[in-house]
Coordinates of C-alpha atoms and ligand atoms in Angstrom, one line a residue:
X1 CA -6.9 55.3 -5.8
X2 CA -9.0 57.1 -2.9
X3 CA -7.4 54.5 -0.8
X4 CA -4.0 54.7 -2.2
X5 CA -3.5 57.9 -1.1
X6 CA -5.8 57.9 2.2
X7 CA -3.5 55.3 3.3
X8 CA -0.1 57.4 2.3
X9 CA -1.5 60.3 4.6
X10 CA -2.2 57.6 7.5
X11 CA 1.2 56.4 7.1
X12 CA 3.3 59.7 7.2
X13 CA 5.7 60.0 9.4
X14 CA 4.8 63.0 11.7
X15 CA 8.1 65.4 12.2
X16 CA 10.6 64.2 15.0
X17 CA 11.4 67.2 17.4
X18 CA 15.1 65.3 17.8
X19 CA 15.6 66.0 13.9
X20 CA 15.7 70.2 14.1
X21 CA 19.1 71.9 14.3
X22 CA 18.9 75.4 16.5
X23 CA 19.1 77.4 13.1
X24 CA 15.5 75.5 12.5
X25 CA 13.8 76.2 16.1
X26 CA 14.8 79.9 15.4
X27 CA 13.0 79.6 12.0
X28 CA 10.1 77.2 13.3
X29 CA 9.7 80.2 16.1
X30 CA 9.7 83.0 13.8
X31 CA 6.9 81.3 12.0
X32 CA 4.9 80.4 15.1
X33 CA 5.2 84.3 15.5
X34 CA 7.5 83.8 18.5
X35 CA 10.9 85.6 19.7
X36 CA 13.8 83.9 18.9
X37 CA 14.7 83.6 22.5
X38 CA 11.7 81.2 22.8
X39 CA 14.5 78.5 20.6
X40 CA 16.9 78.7 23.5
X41 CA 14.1 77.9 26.3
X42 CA 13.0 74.9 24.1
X43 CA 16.3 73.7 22.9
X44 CA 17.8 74.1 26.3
X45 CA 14.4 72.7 27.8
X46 CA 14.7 69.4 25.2
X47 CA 18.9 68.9 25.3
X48 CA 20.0 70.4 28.6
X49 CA 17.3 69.6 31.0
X50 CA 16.1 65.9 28.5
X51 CA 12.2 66.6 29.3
X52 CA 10.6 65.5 26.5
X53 CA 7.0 66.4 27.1
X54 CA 6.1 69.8 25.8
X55 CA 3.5 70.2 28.7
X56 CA 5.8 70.4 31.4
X57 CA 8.1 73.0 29.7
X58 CA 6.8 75.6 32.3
X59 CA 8.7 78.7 30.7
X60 CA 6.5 78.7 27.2
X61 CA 3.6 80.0 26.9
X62 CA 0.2 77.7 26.2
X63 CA -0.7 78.7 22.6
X64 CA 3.0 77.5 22.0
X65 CA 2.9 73.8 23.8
X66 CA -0.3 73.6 21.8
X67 CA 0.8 74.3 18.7
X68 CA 3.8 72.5 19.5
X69 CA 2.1 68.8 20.7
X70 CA -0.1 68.9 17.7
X71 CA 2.4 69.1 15.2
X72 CA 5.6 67.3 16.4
X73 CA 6.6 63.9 18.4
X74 CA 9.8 63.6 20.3
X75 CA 11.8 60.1 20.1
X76 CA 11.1 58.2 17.0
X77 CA 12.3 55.0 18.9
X78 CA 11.1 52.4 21.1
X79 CA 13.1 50.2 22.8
X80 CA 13.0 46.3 21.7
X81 CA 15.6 44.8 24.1
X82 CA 18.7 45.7 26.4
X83 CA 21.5 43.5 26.9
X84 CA 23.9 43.9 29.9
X85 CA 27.1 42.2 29.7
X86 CA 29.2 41.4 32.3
X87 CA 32.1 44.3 32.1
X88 CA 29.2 46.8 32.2
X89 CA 28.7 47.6 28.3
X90 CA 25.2 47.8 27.4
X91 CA 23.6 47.0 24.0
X92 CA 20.1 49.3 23.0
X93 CA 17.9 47.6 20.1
X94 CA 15.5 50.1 19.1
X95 CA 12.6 50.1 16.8
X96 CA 11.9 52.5 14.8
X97 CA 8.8 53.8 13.6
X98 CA 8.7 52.1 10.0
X99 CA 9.7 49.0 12.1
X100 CA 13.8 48.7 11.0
X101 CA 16.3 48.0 14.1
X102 CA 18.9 49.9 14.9
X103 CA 21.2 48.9 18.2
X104 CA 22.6 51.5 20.3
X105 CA 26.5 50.6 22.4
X106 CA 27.6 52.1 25.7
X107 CA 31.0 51.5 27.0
X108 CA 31.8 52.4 30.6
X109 CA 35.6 52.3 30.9
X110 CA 38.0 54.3 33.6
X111 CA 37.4 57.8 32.8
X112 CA 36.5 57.3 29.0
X113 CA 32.9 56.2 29.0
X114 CA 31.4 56.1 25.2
X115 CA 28.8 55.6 23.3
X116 CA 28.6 54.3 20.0
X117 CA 25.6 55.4 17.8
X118 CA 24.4 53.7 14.5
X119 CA 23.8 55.7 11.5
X120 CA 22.4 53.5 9.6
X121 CA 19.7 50.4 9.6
X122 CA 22.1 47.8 8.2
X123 CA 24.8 48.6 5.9
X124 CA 25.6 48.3 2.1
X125 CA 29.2 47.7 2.2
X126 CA 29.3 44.0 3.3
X127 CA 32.4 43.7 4.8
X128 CA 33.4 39.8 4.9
X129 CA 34.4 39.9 8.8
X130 CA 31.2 42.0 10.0
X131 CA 27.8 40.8 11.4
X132 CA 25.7 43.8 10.1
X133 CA 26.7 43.1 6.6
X134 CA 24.1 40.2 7.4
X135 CA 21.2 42.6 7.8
X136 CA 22.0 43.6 4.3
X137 CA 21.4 47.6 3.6
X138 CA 17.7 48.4 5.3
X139 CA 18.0 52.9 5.2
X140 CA 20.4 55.9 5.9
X141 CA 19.0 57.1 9.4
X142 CA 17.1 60.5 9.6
X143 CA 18.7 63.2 12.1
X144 CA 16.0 62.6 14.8
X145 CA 16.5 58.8 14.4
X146 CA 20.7 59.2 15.5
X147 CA 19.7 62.3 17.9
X148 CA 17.1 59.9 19.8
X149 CA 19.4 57.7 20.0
X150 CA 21.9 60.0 22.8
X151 CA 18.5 61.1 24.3
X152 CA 17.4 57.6 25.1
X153 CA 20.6 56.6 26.6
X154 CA 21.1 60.0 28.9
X155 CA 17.5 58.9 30.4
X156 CA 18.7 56.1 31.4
X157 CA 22.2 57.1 32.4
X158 CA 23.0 60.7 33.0
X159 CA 24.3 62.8 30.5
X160 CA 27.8 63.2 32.5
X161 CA 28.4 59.4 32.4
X162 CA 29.6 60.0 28.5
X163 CA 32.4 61.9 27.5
X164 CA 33.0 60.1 23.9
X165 CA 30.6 59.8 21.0
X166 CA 31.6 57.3 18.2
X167 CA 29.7 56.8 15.0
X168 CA 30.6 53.3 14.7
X169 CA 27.2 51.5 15.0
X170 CA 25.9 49.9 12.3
X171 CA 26.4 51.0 8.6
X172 CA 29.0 53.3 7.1
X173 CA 28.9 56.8 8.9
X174 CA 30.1 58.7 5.6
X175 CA 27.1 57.2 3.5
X176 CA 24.9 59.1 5.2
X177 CA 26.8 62.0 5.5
X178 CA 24.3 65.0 5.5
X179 CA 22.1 63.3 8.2
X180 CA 25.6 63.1 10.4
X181 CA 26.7 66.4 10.2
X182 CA 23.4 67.9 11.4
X183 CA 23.4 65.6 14.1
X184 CA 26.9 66.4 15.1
X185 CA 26.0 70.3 15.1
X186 CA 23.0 69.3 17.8
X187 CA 24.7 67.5 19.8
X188 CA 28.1 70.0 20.0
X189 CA 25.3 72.6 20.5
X190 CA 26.5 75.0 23.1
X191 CA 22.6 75.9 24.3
X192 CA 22.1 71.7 24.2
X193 CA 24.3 68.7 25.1
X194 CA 27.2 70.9 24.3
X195 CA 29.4 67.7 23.5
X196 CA 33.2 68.5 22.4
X197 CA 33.8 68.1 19.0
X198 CA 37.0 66.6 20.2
X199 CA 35.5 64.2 21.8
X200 CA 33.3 63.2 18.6
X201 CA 34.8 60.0 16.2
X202 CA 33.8 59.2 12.9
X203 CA 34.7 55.7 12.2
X204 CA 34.5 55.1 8.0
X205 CA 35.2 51.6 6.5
X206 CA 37.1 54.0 3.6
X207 CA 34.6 56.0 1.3
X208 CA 36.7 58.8 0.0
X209 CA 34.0 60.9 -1.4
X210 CA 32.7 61.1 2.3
X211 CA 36.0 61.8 3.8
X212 CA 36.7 64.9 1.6
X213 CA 32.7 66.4 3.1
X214 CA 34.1 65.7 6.5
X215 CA 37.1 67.5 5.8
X216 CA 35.7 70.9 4.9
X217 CA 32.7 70.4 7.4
X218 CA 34.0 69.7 10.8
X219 CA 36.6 69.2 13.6
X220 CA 35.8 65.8 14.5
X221 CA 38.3 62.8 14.7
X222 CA 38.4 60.4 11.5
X223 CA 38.9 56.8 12.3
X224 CA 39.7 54.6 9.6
X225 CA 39.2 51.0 9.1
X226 CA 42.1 49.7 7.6
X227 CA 42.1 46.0 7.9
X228 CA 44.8 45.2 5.5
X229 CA 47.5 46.5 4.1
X230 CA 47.2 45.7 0.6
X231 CA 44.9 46.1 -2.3
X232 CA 44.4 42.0 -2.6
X233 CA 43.9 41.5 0.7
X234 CA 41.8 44.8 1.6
X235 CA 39.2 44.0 -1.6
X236 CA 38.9 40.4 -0.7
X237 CA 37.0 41.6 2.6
X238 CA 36.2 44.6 2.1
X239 CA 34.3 45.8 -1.1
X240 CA 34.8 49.0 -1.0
X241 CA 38.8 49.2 -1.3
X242 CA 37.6 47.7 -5.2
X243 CA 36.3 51.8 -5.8
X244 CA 38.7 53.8 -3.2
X245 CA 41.8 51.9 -3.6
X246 CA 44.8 52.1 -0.8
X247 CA 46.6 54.8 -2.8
X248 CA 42.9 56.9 -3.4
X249 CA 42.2 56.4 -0.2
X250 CA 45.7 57.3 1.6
X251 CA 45.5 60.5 -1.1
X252 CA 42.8 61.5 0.6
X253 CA 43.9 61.0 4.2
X254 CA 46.9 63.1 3.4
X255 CA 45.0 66.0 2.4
X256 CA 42.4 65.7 5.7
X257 CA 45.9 65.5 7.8
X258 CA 47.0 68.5 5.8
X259 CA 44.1 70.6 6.6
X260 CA 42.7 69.5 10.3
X261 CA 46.5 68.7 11.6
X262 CA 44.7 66.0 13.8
X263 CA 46.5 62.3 13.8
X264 CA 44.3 59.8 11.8
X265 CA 42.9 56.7 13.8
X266 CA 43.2 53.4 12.1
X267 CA 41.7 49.8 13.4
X268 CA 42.6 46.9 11.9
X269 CA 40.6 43.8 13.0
X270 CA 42.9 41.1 13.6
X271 CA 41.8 38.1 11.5
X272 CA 44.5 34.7 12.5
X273 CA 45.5 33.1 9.3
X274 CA 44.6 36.0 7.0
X275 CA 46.5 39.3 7.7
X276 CA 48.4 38.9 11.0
X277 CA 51.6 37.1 9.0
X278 CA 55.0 39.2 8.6
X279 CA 54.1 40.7 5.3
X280 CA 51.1 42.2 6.7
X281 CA 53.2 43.4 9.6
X282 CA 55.6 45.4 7.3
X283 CA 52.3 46.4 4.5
X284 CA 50.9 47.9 7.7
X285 CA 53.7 49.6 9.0
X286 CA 54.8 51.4 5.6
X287 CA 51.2 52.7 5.5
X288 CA 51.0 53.8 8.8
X289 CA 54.5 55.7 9.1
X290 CA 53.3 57.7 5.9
X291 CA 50.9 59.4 8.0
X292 CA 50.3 60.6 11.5
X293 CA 48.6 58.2 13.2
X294 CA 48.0 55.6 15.5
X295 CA 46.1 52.3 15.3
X296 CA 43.7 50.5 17.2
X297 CA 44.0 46.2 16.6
X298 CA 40.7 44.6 17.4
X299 CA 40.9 41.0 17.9
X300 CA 38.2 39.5 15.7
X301 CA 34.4 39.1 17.6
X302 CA 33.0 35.8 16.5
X303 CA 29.3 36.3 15.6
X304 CA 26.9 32.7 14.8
X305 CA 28.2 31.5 11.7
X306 CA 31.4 34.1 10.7
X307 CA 33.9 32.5 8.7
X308 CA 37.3 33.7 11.7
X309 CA 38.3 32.5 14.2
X310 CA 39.1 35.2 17.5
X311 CA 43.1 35.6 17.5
X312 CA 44.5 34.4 21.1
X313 CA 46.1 36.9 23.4
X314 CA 49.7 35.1 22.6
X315 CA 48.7 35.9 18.7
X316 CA 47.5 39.5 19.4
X317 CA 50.3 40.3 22.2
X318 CA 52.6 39.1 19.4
X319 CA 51.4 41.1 16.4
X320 CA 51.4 44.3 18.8
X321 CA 54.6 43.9 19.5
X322 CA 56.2 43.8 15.8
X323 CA 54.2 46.6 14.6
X324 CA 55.2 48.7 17.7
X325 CA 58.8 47.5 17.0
X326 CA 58.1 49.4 13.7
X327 CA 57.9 52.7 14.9
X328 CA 54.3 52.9 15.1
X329 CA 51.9 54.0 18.0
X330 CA 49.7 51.1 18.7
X331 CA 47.1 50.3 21.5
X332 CA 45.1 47.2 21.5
X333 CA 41.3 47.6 22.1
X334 CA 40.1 44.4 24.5
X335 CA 37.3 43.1 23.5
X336 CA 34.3 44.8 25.8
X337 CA 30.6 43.8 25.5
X338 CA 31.0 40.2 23.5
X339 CA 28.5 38.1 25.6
X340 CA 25.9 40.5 25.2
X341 CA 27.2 40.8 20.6
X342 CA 27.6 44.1 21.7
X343 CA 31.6 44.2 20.6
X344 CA 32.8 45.4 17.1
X345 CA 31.7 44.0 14.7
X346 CA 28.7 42.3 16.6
X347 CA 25.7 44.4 15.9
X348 CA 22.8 43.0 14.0
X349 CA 24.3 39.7 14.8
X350 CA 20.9 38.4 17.1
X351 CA 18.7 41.2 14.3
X352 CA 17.0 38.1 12.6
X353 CA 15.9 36.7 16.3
X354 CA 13.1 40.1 15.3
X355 CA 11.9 38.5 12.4
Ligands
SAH401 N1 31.4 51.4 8.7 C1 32.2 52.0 9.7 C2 31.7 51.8 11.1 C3 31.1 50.5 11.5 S1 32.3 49.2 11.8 C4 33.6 51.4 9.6 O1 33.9 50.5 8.8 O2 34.5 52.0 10.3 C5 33.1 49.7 13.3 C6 34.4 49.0 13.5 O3 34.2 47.6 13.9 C7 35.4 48.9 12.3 O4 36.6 49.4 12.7 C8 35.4 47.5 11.9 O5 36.6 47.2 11.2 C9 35.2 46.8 13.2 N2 34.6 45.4 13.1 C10 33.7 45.0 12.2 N3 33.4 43.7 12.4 C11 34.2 43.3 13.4 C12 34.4 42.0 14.1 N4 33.7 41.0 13.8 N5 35.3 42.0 15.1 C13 36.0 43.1 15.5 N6 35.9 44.3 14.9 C14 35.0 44.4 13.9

C-alpha cells in the first residue's frame, strides 16, 4: 500500500505552464503575493516573446522565477519525428508525457499558411474512411497539451508564418470541448499570440451537444464534416450520424447560423463508388442550399490498408462541377502533405510504427 501510493506521487503530472488561461496567472500572482501586472510580463514573456525558461525572464523578480521553476514545467511534449513532404507541409509527432502520440500539421499555402492542431490522442468516433479511427480512442488532450502544441511549432517557424488555426487533428474537437475553449481564449489572448478568432476553425465530425457549447461560447468558424447526404449512407461510415441524425444535426446548424450569422463550412471526403453518384449530387445540394454555406470536397487520402480508393482528378473535376451547377459555393481542397500521411484523414496512420 506504502508503495501504491509512493509511486502515485512519483508519477504525477507536475502543472504545465502552457495550460493557465490569463484569468489564472492573475490568480496564481495574487497568491504568490504578486501584482497583477506581474501576469502580463509573464504571459507576454511566455506567448509574445516564446521564451520558455523562467530564468531568462529578466523583468521578474528572483523570489518569483524561484517559486515559479519549482513548481511548474513548460511544454508537456517532446518531439518523436518530423516529416517534410514535398509541397512544404510538415507533420509533428509528439510524445507526451504519459507516452500517447499526438501529431501536429502545418500547411504553407500563398498567403494562408495553417496549422492544424489535434485535440485528442486518437478518437472515439471511428469513422470508416479515417486513419486515426485505427489508434482507437487513447485521451481528451489537457489545455497545456493543445497550447504546446502552437508553441512548438512558432519555435520552429515564426509566429507570423500562421495566420489559420484549425482544430482538425486527430479526434473530435467538440468531445473535448472545455479543454478547447480554454485553449482558444490563450491563444486569441490580446497580451499573448493574439490570434483572430476569425481566423480560428473548429472542424466537428457532427456531435450536436458540442455544437450548441460552441454556439453560446465563441466566434470561431464551424466546419462540418458532412460526408453524405443521407442518413443510410452517413451512418454506414460514420457512427455518429446513428445518435445526431441529418435532421438533429442540420436543427442545430440552423440555430448556430441564426445566432453567429457566419456561413457554415462543410467537407465532404470524396469516396469513388460510394457517394460521388447523382443522387448524392442532388442529397448534397438540397442540404447545402438549406443553409449558408459552402463546402470543401476532399479527394479521399489512401492510408496502408483503407478500404477507398483516391477519386481521380476527372472524377473530382466532375463532381465539382454538378454540385456548383446546383447553386452551391464549392472549392476543392488538393490534397497537400500525402507523402509525408500528413493529408486529411492521414494522421495516426504510421502511429503503430511507435509501438
Ligand atoms: N473529428 C473532426 C476533425 C478531424 S477529421 C471532424 O470529423 O471534422 C478532419 C477532416 O478530415 C474531416 O473533414 C474528415 O472528413 C477528413 N478526413 C478524414 N479522413 C480522411 C481521408 N482519409 N481522406 C480525406 N479526408 C479525410
Amino acid at each position: 500500500m506504502k508503495n501504491l501510493l509512493f509511486n502515485s506521487i512519483m508519477v504525477k503530472k507536475i502543472e504545465s505552464l502552457y495550460g493557465l488561461a490569463f484569468p489564472e496567472f492573475k490568480a496564481l500572482m495574487k497568491k504568490k503575493g504578486e501584482t497583477e501586472y506581474r501576469a502580463i510580463q509573464l504571459f507576454s514573456w511566455i506567448y509574445k516573446k516564446n521564451v520558455s525558461d523562467v530564468g531568462s525572464m529578466y523583468t521578474l523578480p528572483n523570489a518569483l522565477k524561484e517559486k515559479l521553476i519549482s513548481s511548474f514545467v513548460f511544454s508537456p511534449l517532446t518531439q518523436r519525428s518530423v516529416c517534410i513532404s514535398k509541397d512544404g507541409t510538415i507533420k509533428w509527432a509528439f510524445c507526451l508525457q504519459d507516452n500517447n502520440v499526438i501529431e501536429t500539421v502545418y500547411i504553407p499555402g500563398e498567403g494562408k499558411n495553417t496549422l492544424c492542431l489535434s485535440t485528442q490522442s486518437g478518437c472515439a468516433l471511428y469513422c470508416k474512411f479515417c486513419a486515426t479511427a485505427r489508434m482507437g480512442f487513447r485521451k481528451n488532450l489537457d489545455v497545456s497539451e493543445i497550447v504546446g502544441q502552437v508553441m512548438f511549432v512558432i519555435k520552429e517557424i515564426k509566429r507570423d508564418s500562421i495566420n489559420h488555426i484549425v482544430f482538425m487533428g486527430m479526434g473530435e474537437p467538440l468531445l473535448n470541448v472545455k479543454a478547447l475553449l480554454k485553449t482558444i481564449d490563450i491563444l486569441t489572448h490580446k497580451e499573448g499570440l493574439n490570434f483572430s478568432r476569425r481566423r480560428i476553425t473548429v472542424s466537428t465530425a457532427g456531435y450536436v451537444p458540442g455544437i450548441r457549447v460552441l454556439k453560446g461560447a465563441s466566434q470561431v468558424n464551424l466546419a462540418v464534416s458532412l460526408n453524405a447526404s443521407c442518413d443510410e449512407k452517413r451512418s454506414f461510415i460514420m457512427n455518429i450520424n446513428k445518435k445526431y441524425p441529418l435532421n438533429v444535426l442540420f436543427e442545430s446548424l440552423d440555430d448556430y447560423y441564426t445566432d453567429k450569422r457566419r456561413r457554415i463550412t462543410f467537407e465532404y471526403v470524396l469516396l469513388p463508388g460510394f457517394n460521388m453518384g447523382e443522387e448524392d449530387v442532388q442529397g448534397l445540394a438540397r442540404l447545402l442550399n438549406s443553409i449558408p454555406s459552402k463546402v470543401n470536397l476532399i479527394p479521399f487520402n489512401i492510408f496502408p490498408g483503407s478500404a477507398f480508393r483516391s477519386p481521380t482528378e476527372v472524377e473530382v473535376n466532375a463532381f465539382a462541377d454538378r454540385v456548383y451547377n446546383l447553386g452551391v459555393s464549392v472549392q476543392v481542397r488538393r490534397p497537400r502533405g500525402s507523402d509525408a500521411l500528413a493529408a486529411c484523414g492521414q494522421l495516426g496512420a504510421s502511429h503503430f510504427a511507435y509501438e
